[in-house]
Coordinates of C-alpha atoms and ligand atoms in Angstrom, one line a residue:
Chain A
M1 CA 0.2 5.7 -7.8
K2 CA -1.6 3.0 -9.8
F3 CA -0.6 -0.6 -9.4
P4 CA 0.9 -2.7 -10.9
I5 CA 3.5 -0.2 -12.1
Y6 CA 4.5 -0.8 -15.7
M7 CA 8.2 -0.6 -16.4
D8 CA 8.5 -2.9 -19.3
Y9 CA 8.3 -0.4 -22.2
H10 CA 10.7 -2.4 -24.4
A11 CA 8.1 -5.2 -24.5
T12 CA 5.3 -2.9 -25.6
T13 CA 3.9 0.5 -24.9
P14 CA 0.4 1.6 -24.0
L15 CA -1.6 3.3 -26.8
D16 CA -1.4 7.1 -26.3
A17 CA -4.9 8.5 -25.8
R18 CA -4.3 11.0 -28.6
V19 CA -3.4 8.2 -30.9
L20 CA -6.7 6.4 -30.1
D21 CA -8.5 9.7 -30.8
A22 CA -7.0 9.8 -34.2
M23 CA -7.8 6.2 -34.9
M24 CA -11.4 6.2 -33.7
P25 CA -13.1 7.6 -36.8
F26 CA -11.4 4.9 -38.8
L27 CA -12.7 2.2 -36.5
T28 CA -16.2 3.5 -36.9
N29 CA -17.7 5.7 -39.7
K30 CA -14.7 5.9 -41.9
F31 CA -14.3 2.3 -42.7
G32 CA -13.5 2.5 -46.4
N33 CA -10.9 0.4 -48.2
A34 CA -8.0 2.5 -49.2
A35 CA -7.8 0.7 -52.5
S36 CA -11.4 1.6 -53.5
R37 CA -10.7 4.2 -56.2
N38 CA -14.2 5.1 -57.2
H39 CA -16.0 6.4 -54.1
A40 CA -15.6 8.8 -51.2
F41 CA -15.2 6.0 -48.6
G42 CA -12.1 4.8 -50.4
W43 CA -10.7 8.3 -51.1
E44 CA -11.1 9.2 -47.4
A45 CA -9.2 6.1 -46.3
E46 CA -6.5 6.6 -48.9
E47 CA -6.0 10.2 -47.9
A48 CA -5.6 9.1 -44.2
V49 CA -3.1 6.5 -45.2
E50 CA -1.1 9.0 -47.2
K51 CA -1.1 11.4 -44.3
A52 CA 0.2 8.7 -42.0
R53 CA 2.8 7.6 -44.4
K54 CA 4.1 11.2 -44.4
Q55 CA 4.1 11.3 -40.6
I56 CA 6.1 8.0 -40.5
A57 CA 8.5 9.2 -43.1
T58 CA 9.1 12.6 -41.5
L59 CA 10.2 11.0 -38.2
I60 CA 13.1 9.2 -39.9
G61 CA 14.0 11.7 -42.5
A62 CA 12.5 9.7 -45.4
N63 CA 10.1 10.3 -48.2
A64 CA 6.5 9.1 -47.9
K65 CA 6.9 7.0 -51.0
E66 CA 9.6 5.0 -49.3
I67 CA 7.4 3.7 -46.5
V68 CA 5.9 0.2 -47.0
I69 CA 3.3 -0.7 -44.4
T70 CA 3.5 -4.1 -42.7
S71 CA 1.9 -5.9 -39.8
G72 CA 4.8 -5.1 -37.5
A73 CA 8.5 -5.3 -37.2
T74 CA 8.7 -9.1 -37.4
E75 CA 7.2 -8.8 -40.9
S76 CA 9.4 -5.8 -41.7
N77 CA 12.5 -7.7 -40.8
N78 CA 11.4 -10.8 -42.7
L79 CA 10.5 -8.7 -45.8
A80 CA 13.8 -6.7 -45.7
I81 CA 16.1 -9.7 -45.3
K82 CA 14.3 -12.3 -47.4
G83 CA 13.3 -9.7 -49.9
V84 CA 16.9 -8.6 -50.5
A85 CA 18.2 -12.1 -50.4
E86 CA 15.9 -13.2 -53.1
M87 CA 16.2 -10.1 -55.2
Y88 CA 20.0 -9.9 -55.1
A89 CA 20.7 -13.7 -55.2
E90 CA 22.6 -13.3 -58.4
R91 CA 24.9 -10.7 -56.9
G92 CA 25.8 -12.8 -53.8
N93 CA 24.6 -15.0 -51.0
H94 CA 26.3 -13.6 -47.9
I95 CA 24.5 -11.7 -45.2
I96 CA 26.1 -10.2 -42.0
T97 CA 24.1 -9.8 -38.8
A98 CA 25.0 -10.1 -35.1
A99 CA 24.4 -12.5 -32.2
T100 CA 22.4 -10.0 -30.2
E101 CA 19.7 -9.3 -32.8
H102 CA 16.0 -9.9 -32.2
K103 CA 14.7 -13.4 -33.1
A104 CA 12.8 -11.9 -36.0
T105 CA 16.2 -11.2 -37.6
L106 CA 18.1 -14.3 -36.4
D107 CA 15.4 -16.8 -37.3
T108 CA 14.9 -15.2 -40.7
C109 CA 18.7 -15.6 -41.3
K110 CA 18.6 -19.2 -40.1
R111 CA 15.9 -20.0 -42.6
L112 CA 18.0 -18.5 -45.4
E113 CA 20.9 -20.6 -44.3
K114 CA 18.8 -23.7 -45.1
H115 CA 18.3 -22.3 -48.5
G116 CA 22.0 -22.0 -49.2
Y117 CA 22.8 -18.5 -48.0
R118 CA 25.8 -17.9 -45.8
I119 CA 25.3 -15.9 -42.7
T120 CA 27.9 -14.3 -40.5
Y121 CA 26.7 -13.7 -36.9
L122 CA 29.1 -11.1 -35.5
P123 CA 29.9 -11.5 -31.8
V124 CA 29.7 -8.4 -29.7
L125 CA 32.1 -6.7 -27.3
A126 CA 31.4 -6.7 -23.5
S127 CA 29.7 -3.3 -24.1
G128 CA 27.2 -5.0 -26.5
L129 CA 28.6 -3.0 -29.4
I130 CA 29.9 -4.7 -32.6
D131 CA 33.5 -4.4 -33.5
M132 CA 33.7 -2.2 -36.6
D133 CA 37.0 -3.8 -37.7
M134 CA 35.4 -7.2 -37.5
L135 CA 32.5 -6.0 -39.5
R136 CA 34.8 -4.6 -42.2
E137 CA 36.7 -7.8 -42.4
S138 CA 33.6 -9.9 -42.7
I139 CA 32.5 -8.2 -45.9
T140 CA 33.3 -10.2 -49.0
D141 CA 32.5 -9.7 -52.7
K142 CA 29.5 -12.0 -52.1
T143 CA 28.0 -9.9 -49.3
I144 CA 24.7 -8.4 -50.2
L145 CA 23.3 -7.2 -46.9
I146 CA 24.3 -6.1 -43.5
S147 CA 21.4 -6.3 -41.0
L148 CA 22.2 -4.8 -37.6
M149 CA 19.8 -3.4 -35.1
Y150 CA 19.8 0.3 -34.2
A151 CA 19.2 -0.3 -30.4
N152 CA 18.9 -3.6 -28.6
N153 CA 15.6 -4.5 -27.0
E154 CA 17.2 -6.0 -23.8
I155 CA 20.2 -3.9 -23.0
G156 CA 19.3 -0.7 -25.0
V157 CA 22.7 -0.5 -26.5
I158 CA 22.9 1.7 -29.6
Q159 CA 25.1 0.4 -32.4
P160 CA 27.4 2.8 -34.3
V161 CA 24.8 3.1 -37.0
R162 CA 26.3 6.0 -38.9
E163 CA 29.6 4.3 -39.2
I164 CA 28.0 1.0 -40.3
G165 CA 26.0 2.9 -42.9
K166 CA 29.0 4.6 -44.2
L167 CA 31.0 1.4 -44.4
A168 CA 28.1 -0.4 -46.2
K169 CA 27.8 2.4 -48.7
E170 CA 31.6 2.4 -49.4
K171 CA 31.5 -1.4 -50.0
G172 CA 28.3 -1.3 -52.0
V173 CA 26.4 -3.5 -49.6
L174 CA 22.8 -2.8 -48.5
F175 CA 22.2 -1.9 -44.9
H176 CA 19.1 -2.9 -43.0
T177 CA 18.5 -1.8 -39.4
D178 CA 15.9 -3.1 -37.0
A179 CA 15.2 0.3 -35.4
V180 CA 12.1 -0.8 -33.5
Q181 CA 13.5 0.3 -30.1
A182 CA 15.1 3.5 -31.4
V183 CA 12.6 5.2 -33.6
G184 CA 10.7 7.9 -31.7
K185 CA 13.1 7.6 -28.7
V186 CA 16.3 9.0 -30.2
P187 CA 16.8 10.9 -33.4
V188 CA 17.0 8.6 -36.4
N189 CA 17.8 9.8 -39.9
V190 CA 18.0 7.5 -42.9
I191 CA 19.9 10.0 -45.0
D192 CA 22.6 11.0 -42.4
D193 CA 23.0 7.4 -41.4
N194 CA 23.0 5.9 -44.9
I195 CA 20.3 3.4 -44.1
D196 CA 18.8 1.5 -47.0
L197 CA 16.1 -0.4 -45.1
L198 CA 14.6 0.2 -41.6
S199 CA 12.0 -1.6 -39.6
I200 CA 9.5 0.2 -37.3
S201 CA 6.8 -1.2 -35.1
G202 CA 3.7 0.6 -34.0
H203 CA 3.3 -0.8 -30.5
K204 CA 6.8 0.2 -29.4
L205 CA 6.1 3.9 -29.8
Y206 CA 2.7 4.3 -28.2
G207 CA 0.8 3.2 -31.4
P208 CA -1.3 0.2 -31.9
K209 CA -0.2 -3.4 -32.1
G210 CA -0.3 -5.3 -35.4
V211 CA 1.0 -2.5 -37.6
G212 CA 4.5 -1.5 -38.6
A213 CA 6.5 -0.2 -41.5
L214 CA 9.6 -0.9 -43.6
Y215 CA 11.5 2.0 -45.0
V216 CA 12.9 1.1 -48.4
R217 CA 15.3 3.6 -50.0
R218 CA 14.2 4.8 -53.4
K219 CA 17.4 6.5 -54.6
S220 CA 21.1 6.2 -54.4
P221 CA 20.7 3.3 -54.3
R222 CA 17.2 2.3 -55.4
V223 CA 16.5 -0.8 -53.3
Q224 CA 14.4 -3.5 -54.7
L225 CA 12.7 -6.3 -52.8
T226 CA 11.1 -9.6 -53.8
A227 CA 7.6 -9.5 -52.2
Q228 CA 7.0 -12.2 -49.6
I229 CA 3.3 -11.9 -49.6
D230 CA 1.5 -12.2 -52.9
G231 CA -1.9 -10.8 -53.7
G232 CA -3.4 -7.6 -55.0
G233 CA -0.2 -5.7 -55.4
H234 CA -0.6 -3.2 -52.6
E235 CA 2.3 -1.1 -51.3
R236 CA 3.9 -0.9 -54.8
G237 CA 3.8 -4.6 -55.1
M238 CA 6.1 -5.2 -52.1
R239 CA 3.4 -6.2 -49.6
S240 CA -0.1 -7.2 -50.7
G241 CA -3.1 -7.1 -48.4
T242 CA -5.9 -4.6 -47.7
L243 CA -4.4 -1.8 -45.7
N244 CA -5.1 -1.7 -41.9
V245 CA -6.3 1.9 -42.1
P246 CA -7.0 2.6 -38.4
G247 CA -3.7 0.9 -37.5
I248 CA -1.8 3.0 -40.0
V249 CA -3.5 6.2 -38.9
G250 CA -2.5 5.3 -35.4
L251 CA 1.1 4.6 -36.4
G252 CA 1.3 7.9 -38.2
E253 CA -0.1 9.9 -35.3
A254 CA 2.2 8.0 -32.8
C255 CA 5.2 9.0 -35.0
E256 CA 4.2 12.6 -35.1
L257 CA 3.8 12.7 -31.3
C258 CA 7.2 11.2 -30.9
R259 CA 8.7 13.6 -33.3
K260 CA 7.3 16.6 -31.3
E261 CA 8.0 15.2 -27.9
M262 CA 11.1 13.1 -28.2
A263 CA 13.6 15.8 -27.3
S264 CA 12.0 16.6 -23.9
E265 CA 10.8 13.1 -23.3
S266 CA 14.3 11.6 -23.7
V267 CA 15.8 14.1 -21.3
R268 CA 13.1 13.4 -18.7
L269 CA 13.5 9.6 -19.0
A270 CA 17.3 9.7 -18.9
G271 CA 17.0 11.7 -15.7
L272 CA 14.6 9.1 -14.2
R273 CA 16.7 6.2 -15.4
D274 CA 19.8 7.7 -13.9
K275 CA 18.1 8.3 -10.6
L276 CA 16.9 4.6 -10.5
K277 CA 20.5 3.5 -11.3
A278 CA 22.0 5.8 -8.6
K279 CA 19.5 4.6 -6.0
L280 CA 20.1 0.9 -6.7
E281 CA 23.9 1.3 -6.9
G282 CA 23.9 3.4 -3.7
A283 CA 22.0 0.9 -1.6
L284 CA 23.3 -2.4 -2.9
D285 CA 26.8 -3.9 -3.5
E286 CA 27.6 -6.2 -6.3
V287 CA 25.3 -4.8 -9.0
Y288 CA 26.4 -4.8 -12.6
I289 CA 25.1 -2.8 -15.5
N290 CA 24.8 -5.0 -18.6
G291 CA 26.1 -3.2 -21.7
S292 CA 27.5 0.2 -22.5
M293 CA 26.1 3.1 -20.4
E294 CA 27.5 5.6 -22.9
S295 CA 25.8 4.3 -26.1
R296 CA 22.4 3.5 -24.7
L297 CA 18.7 4.4 -25.0
P298 CA 17.8 7.0 -22.4
H299 CA 15.0 4.9 -21.0
N300 CA 16.8 1.5 -20.6
L301 CA 18.5 0.1 -17.6
N302 CA 19.6 -3.6 -17.6
I303 CA 21.2 -4.5 -14.4
S304 CA 22.3 -7.7 -12.6
F305 CA 22.0 -8.2 -8.9
A306 CA 24.7 -10.8 -8.3
F307 CA 23.8 -13.8 -6.1
V308 CA 20.1 -13.2 -6.6
E309 CA 18.1 -15.1 -9.2
G310 CA 16.0 -13.0 -11.5
E311 CA 12.7 -14.9 -11.3
S312 CA 12.7 -14.9 -7.5
L313 CA 13.3 -11.1 -7.6
L314 CA 10.4 -10.6 -10.0
M315 CA 8.3 -12.6 -7.6
G316 CA 9.2 -10.3 -4.8
I317 CA 8.3 -7.2 -6.8
N318 CA 5.1 -8.5 -8.1
D319 CA 3.4 -5.1 -8.2
V320 CA 6.0 -4.0 -10.7
A321 CA 6.0 -5.2 -14.3
V322 CA 9.6 -5.7 -15.5
S323 CA 11.4 -8.5 -17.2
S324 CA 14.4 -10.7 -16.5
G325 CA 17.1 -12.5 -18.6
S326 CA 16.8 -15.4 -16.2
A327 CA 16.2 -18.8 -17.7
C328 CA 13.3 -19.4 -15.4
T329 CA 11.4 -16.5 -17.0
S330 CA 11.9 -17.6 -20.6
A331 CA 9.9 -20.1 -22.6
T332 CA 13.0 -21.9 -23.6
L333 CA 14.4 -22.2 -20.1
E334 CA 17.6 -20.7 -21.4
P335 CA 19.1 -17.6 -20.0
S336 CA 19.1 -14.5 -22.3
Y337 CA 21.2 -15.1 -25.4
V338 CA 21.8 -11.4 -25.5
L339 CA 23.4 -11.2 -22.1
K340 CA 25.3 -14.4 -22.8
A341 CA 26.7 -12.8 -25.9
L342 CA 28.2 -10.1 -23.7
G343 CA 30.4 -12.8 -22.3
A344 CA 29.7 -12.0 -18.6
G345 CA 28.7 -15.6 -17.7
D346 CA 25.3 -17.2 -17.3
D347 CA 25.1 -16.3 -13.7
I348 CA 24.9 -12.6 -14.6
A349 CA 22.1 -13.4 -17.1
H350 CA 20.2 -15.3 -14.4
S351 CA 20.4 -12.3 -12.1
S352 CA 19.4 -9.6 -14.6
I353 CA 16.4 -7.3 -14.6
R354 CA 15.4 -5.0 -17.5
F355 CA 13.8 -1.8 -16.6
G356 CA 12.2 0.0 -19.5
L357 CA 10.8 3.4 -18.6
G358 CA 8.4 5.3 -20.8
R359 CA 6.1 8.2 -21.5
F360 CA 3.8 7.5 -18.5
T361 CA 6.5 6.7 -16.0
T362 CA 6.5 9.1 -13.0
D363 CA 9.1 10.2 -10.6
E364 CA 7.1 8.7 -7.8
E365 CA 7.0 5.3 -9.5
V366 CA 10.8 5.3 -9.9
D367 CA 11.2 6.0 -6.2
Y368 CA 8.8 3.2 -5.3
V369 CA 10.4 0.7 -7.6
A370 CA 13.9 1.5 -6.4
Q371 CA 12.9 1.1 -2.8
K372 CA 11.1 -2.1 -3.5
V373 CA 13.9 -3.7 -5.5
I374 CA 16.4 -2.8 -2.9
S375 CA 14.4 -4.4 -0.1
V376 CA 13.7 -7.6 -2.1
V377 CA 17.3 -7.9 -3.2
Q378 CA 18.4 -7.6 0.5
H379 CA 15.8 -10.2 1.5
L380 CA 16.9 -12.6 -1.2
R381 CA 20.6 -12.1 -0.4
E382 CA 19.8 -13.2 3.2
L383 CA 18.6 -16.4 1.7
S384 CA 21.5 -16.7 -0.8
P385 CA 24.2 -19.2 -0.1
L386 CA 26.3 -17.5 -2.8
Y387 CA 26.1 -14.1 -1.1
E388 CA 27.1 -15.8 2.1
M389 CA 30.1 -17.4 0.5
F390 CA 31.0 -14.2 -1.3
K391 CA 31.0 -12.4 2.1
E392 CA 33.2 -15.1 3.5
G393 CA 35.7 -14.4 0.8
V394 CA 35.2 -17.6 -1.2
D395 CA 36.0 -17.3 -4.9
L396 CA 32.9 -18.6 -6.5
S397 CA 34.6 -19.3 -9.8
K398 CA 36.9 -21.8 -8.0
V399 CA 34.1 -23.8 -6.4
Q400 CA 33.4 -27.3 -7.8
W401 CA 29.6 -27.1 -8.5
T402 CA 27.4 -30.0 -9.1
A403 CA 25.9 -28.9 -12.3
H404 CA 22.7 -30.6 -13.1
Chain B
M1 CA 3.4 -17.8 -14.3
A2 CA 1.0 -18.1 -11.4
Y3 CA 2.4 -19.5 -8.2
S4 CA 0.5 -21.7 -5.7
D5 CA -0.3 -20.1 -2.4
K6 CA 2.1 -22.6 -0.7
V7 CA 5.0 -21.5 -2.9
L8 CA 4.1 -17.8 -2.2
D9 CA 3.9 -18.5 1.5
H10 CA 7.3 -20.2 1.7
Y11 CA 8.8 -17.5 -0.5
S12 CA 7.5 -14.7 1.7
N13 CA 8.1 -16.5 5.0
P14 CA 10.8 -19.0 4.4
R15 CA 11.3 -21.4 7.3
N16 CA 14.6 -22.2 8.8
V17 CA 16.8 -19.8 6.9
G18 CA 20.4 -19.8 8.1
S19 CA 23.6 -21.6 8.4
M20 CA 25.0 -24.0 11.1
D21 CA 28.7 -24.6 11.8
K22 CA 29.7 -27.0 9.1
N23 CA 32.7 -28.2 11.3
D24 CA 30.3 -29.4 14.0
P25 CA 30.5 -33.2 13.9
N26 CA 26.8 -33.5 14.3
V27 CA 26.0 -31.2 11.3
G28 CA 25.7 -32.5 7.8
T29 CA 26.0 -30.1 4.9
G30 CA 24.8 -30.5 1.4
M31 CA 25.3 -28.0 -1.4
V32 CA 23.9 -28.8 -4.9
G33 CA 23.3 -26.9 -8.1
A34 CA 25.5 -24.3 -9.9
P35 CA 25.2 -20.6 -10.4
E36 CA 25.3 -20.9 -14.2
C37 CA 22.2 -23.1 -14.0
G38 CA 20.4 -20.5 -11.9
D39 CA 20.0 -22.5 -8.7
V40 CA 22.2 -23.5 -5.8
M41 CA 20.8 -25.0 -2.6
K42 CA 22.7 -25.3 0.7
L43 CA 20.9 -27.6 3.2
Q44 CA 22.2 -28.5 6.6
V45 CA 20.9 -31.0 9.2
K46 CA 21.9 -31.3 12.9
V47 CA 21.5 -34.8 14.1
N48 CA 21.3 -36.0 17.7
P49 CA 24.1 -38.6 17.8
D50 CA 22.3 -40.7 20.5
T51 CA 18.9 -41.0 18.8
G52 CA 19.8 -40.5 15.2
I53 CA 17.0 -37.9 14.9
I54 CA 17.4 -34.7 13.0
E55 CA 16.9 -31.9 15.5
D56 CA 17.4 -29.0 13.4
A57 CA 17.6 -28.1 9.7
K58 CA 18.6 -24.9 7.9
F59 CA 18.8 -23.8 4.3
K60 CA 20.0 -21.1 2.0
T61 CA 19.0 -21.0 -1.6
F62 CA 19.8 -19.1 -4.7
G63 CA 17.1 -19.8 -7.2
C64 CA 13.6 -19.1 -8.4
G65 CA 10.7 -18.9 -6.0
S66 CA 9.9 -22.6 -6.4
A67 CA 13.5 -23.5 -5.6
I68 CA 13.3 -21.4 -2.4
A69 CA 10.0 -22.9 -1.4
S70 CA 11.2 -26.5 -2.1
S71 CA 14.2 -26.1 0.1
S72 CA 12.2 -24.3 2.8
L73 CA 9.7 -27.1 2.8
A74 CA 12.4 -29.7 2.9
T75 CA 13.8 -28.3 6.1
E76 CA 10.3 -28.6 7.7
M77 CA 10.0 -32.2 6.5
L78 CA 13.4 -33.1 7.9
K79 CA 12.9 -32.0 11.5
G80 CA 12.0 -34.9 13.7
K81 CA 12.9 -37.6 11.1
T82 CA 15.6 -40.1 11.6
V83 CA 18.5 -40.0 9.2
D84 CA 17.2 -43.0 7.3
E85 CA 13.7 -41.6 7.1
A86 CA 15.2 -38.5 5.7
L87 CA 16.9 -40.4 2.9
A88 CA 13.6 -41.9 1.9
I89 CA 12.0 -38.4 1.2
K90 CA 11.0 -38.3 -2.5
N91 CA 10.8 -35.2 -4.6
T92 CA 7.2 -36.0 -5.5
E93 CA 6.2 -35.3 -2.0
I94 CA 7.5 -31.8 -2.5
V95 CA 5.8 -31.5 -5.9
N96 CA 2.5 -32.4 -4.4
E97 CA 2.7 -30.3 -1.3
L98 CA 3.7 -27.2 -3.2
A99 CA 1.6 -28.0 -6.3
L100 CA 4.6 -27.3 -8.6
P101 CA 4.0 -27.1 -12.3
P102 CA 6.0 -29.4 -14.6
V103 CA 8.6 -26.8 -15.5
K104 CA 9.4 -26.5 -11.8
I105 CA 9.8 -30.2 -11.0
H106 CA 13.6 -29.8 -11.2
C107 CA 13.4 -27.6 -8.1
S108 CA 12.0 -30.5 -6.1
V109 CA 14.6 -32.8 -7.5
L110 CA 17.3 -30.4 -6.4
A111 CA 15.8 -30.3 -2.9
E112 CA 15.9 -34.1 -2.8
D113 CA 19.5 -34.1 -3.9
A114 CA 20.3 -31.5 -1.3
I115 CA 18.7 -33.7 1.5
K116 CA 20.7 -36.7 0.3
A117 CA 23.9 -34.7 0.1
A118 CA 23.5 -33.3 3.6
I119 CA 22.7 -36.8 5.1
T120 CA 25.6 -38.4 3.2
N121 CA 27.9 -35.7 4.5
Y122 CA 26.7 -36.3 8.1
K123 CA 27.2 -40.1 7.7
E124 CA 30.7 -39.7 6.3
K125 CA 31.6 -37.5 9.2
T126 CA 30.4 -39.9 11.8
A127 CA 32.0 -42.9 10.0
K128 CA 35.3 -41.0 10.1
E129 CA 34.8 -40.2 13.7
Q130 CA 34.1 -43.7 14.6
A131 CA 37.1 -44.8 12.7
A132 CA 39.2 -42.3 14.6
V133 CA 37.8 -43.6 17.9
T134 CA 38.5 -47.3 17.1
L135 CA 42.0 -46.5 16.1
Ligands
LIG1 C1 14.2 -5.1 -31.6 C2 12.9 -5.7 -32.0 N1 12.7 -6.1 -33.3 C3 11.5 -6.7 -33.7 C4 10.5 -6.8 -32.8 C5 9.2 -7.4 -33.3 O1 8.2 -6.4 -33.5 P1 6.7 -6.7 -33.7 O2 6.2 -7.0 -32.4 O3 6.1 -5.5 -34.3 O4 6.6 -7.9 -34.6 C6 10.6 -6.4 -31.5 C7 9.6 -6.5 -30.5 O5 9.4 -7.5 -29.8 C8 11.9 -5.8 -31.1 O6 12.1 -5.4 -29.8

């Protein structure tokens, strides 16, 4: 086994060696600008970009012409939401999203609010899923866009995307989904799911960082966007800037590998994830899974070890790279807003660990991590006044704490 | 975040972990913090009633590594001090000893609060007892 063990695949993924092989020529000899129309360097680059565009499109059931290349999903989300808001401003000013979205969506919506748009932030159920009735009731004649993520980056919960797409179509509202965590991991199809806009990021599917894509539907309906970056009119005017050819080639290759390997990979990872879960639950009491286990990415486990604080747990498993929803591990010193949105209480967020398994996770690693986590949790519970009180039968919710 | 060697040492080998009988008249117990805030410290002192010297100290902490280290260190500092010397312990001593970064200063403040709470509890108990005796 190699240490430290990486189990944080929702944060980013390593570049697959096969992806690097595909990129290498474009980082060296084949350096042409894809927009150079009058020599072989340009043609070669353009051809590579078009091949990649096709690879990206195929993975999500789209047409290559519907793929707009961006610098990553943060940009894709910005372009989708701001682009629609601006383009369809005359039709309405209302956008629906959810409390558990990524900051790239939430902060984009917050900015639009300052410009007079009205945003509905749907709460989620304890499962992490949105309530379809609530979504339906939130739609007004001013609603122009529903932006809801496919799968959550912390808890891995998969939203009922097909139902959302169907509802949006019925109501004549555009549907954008941030599918960063889902594409390449579970089957995603923009036709079956009635998705109008979809964000992808290269580094979450074993491709390079700094490249992503936005799927923009071309027919029924034909979605239009106001560009957010002006310049040479690349990407059918939706996103100017010289194309990142090696990055795009890498993204394309990464998508193709995912398409070919997803079926077997997801079964393997679900097996490892379930084993990890069974081991932890078997050895420890008072562990809680955050979010639905039924509607969840196969490689995600988000779990709280009650009475143990997340950062102290990370410290004890310092040869394993995972992340926590504890306030102490976040830049803002606030516990995870996603876990808070599930309504389980801040203490559950403070005690949470996110395991993200991936292509290079081995059986041996899972065994090691499970064992290590179990022993560290046991050690920390020896130190925990809360665990002691719990064992004495004290109802912790009735204690008068001296909050500070 | 990188931890100082001292924090790592207290985290891996915490000193004086445990609990004493909180009904013992010579034991003072302080519990500060809240689970929603991500840290709770329980600190106990056992005082020799004749000398006023803290003979033993124990802690249990729910919190990050720096919170665990701060309370572990606090128990070490307490032993051998008089009750009044203990009340004079300042969080900055803990910050310096553990080389805590600014974002972790609240852990040392919590440890100081825990010391004060434990001593206050002890003093209240002895005051009550004396009151009971003089009655
Ligand atoms: C759900 C989700 N959306 C958006 C992003 C941002 O993607 P990128 O890093 O490509 O900007 C991430 C990654 O952090 C994510 O997990």
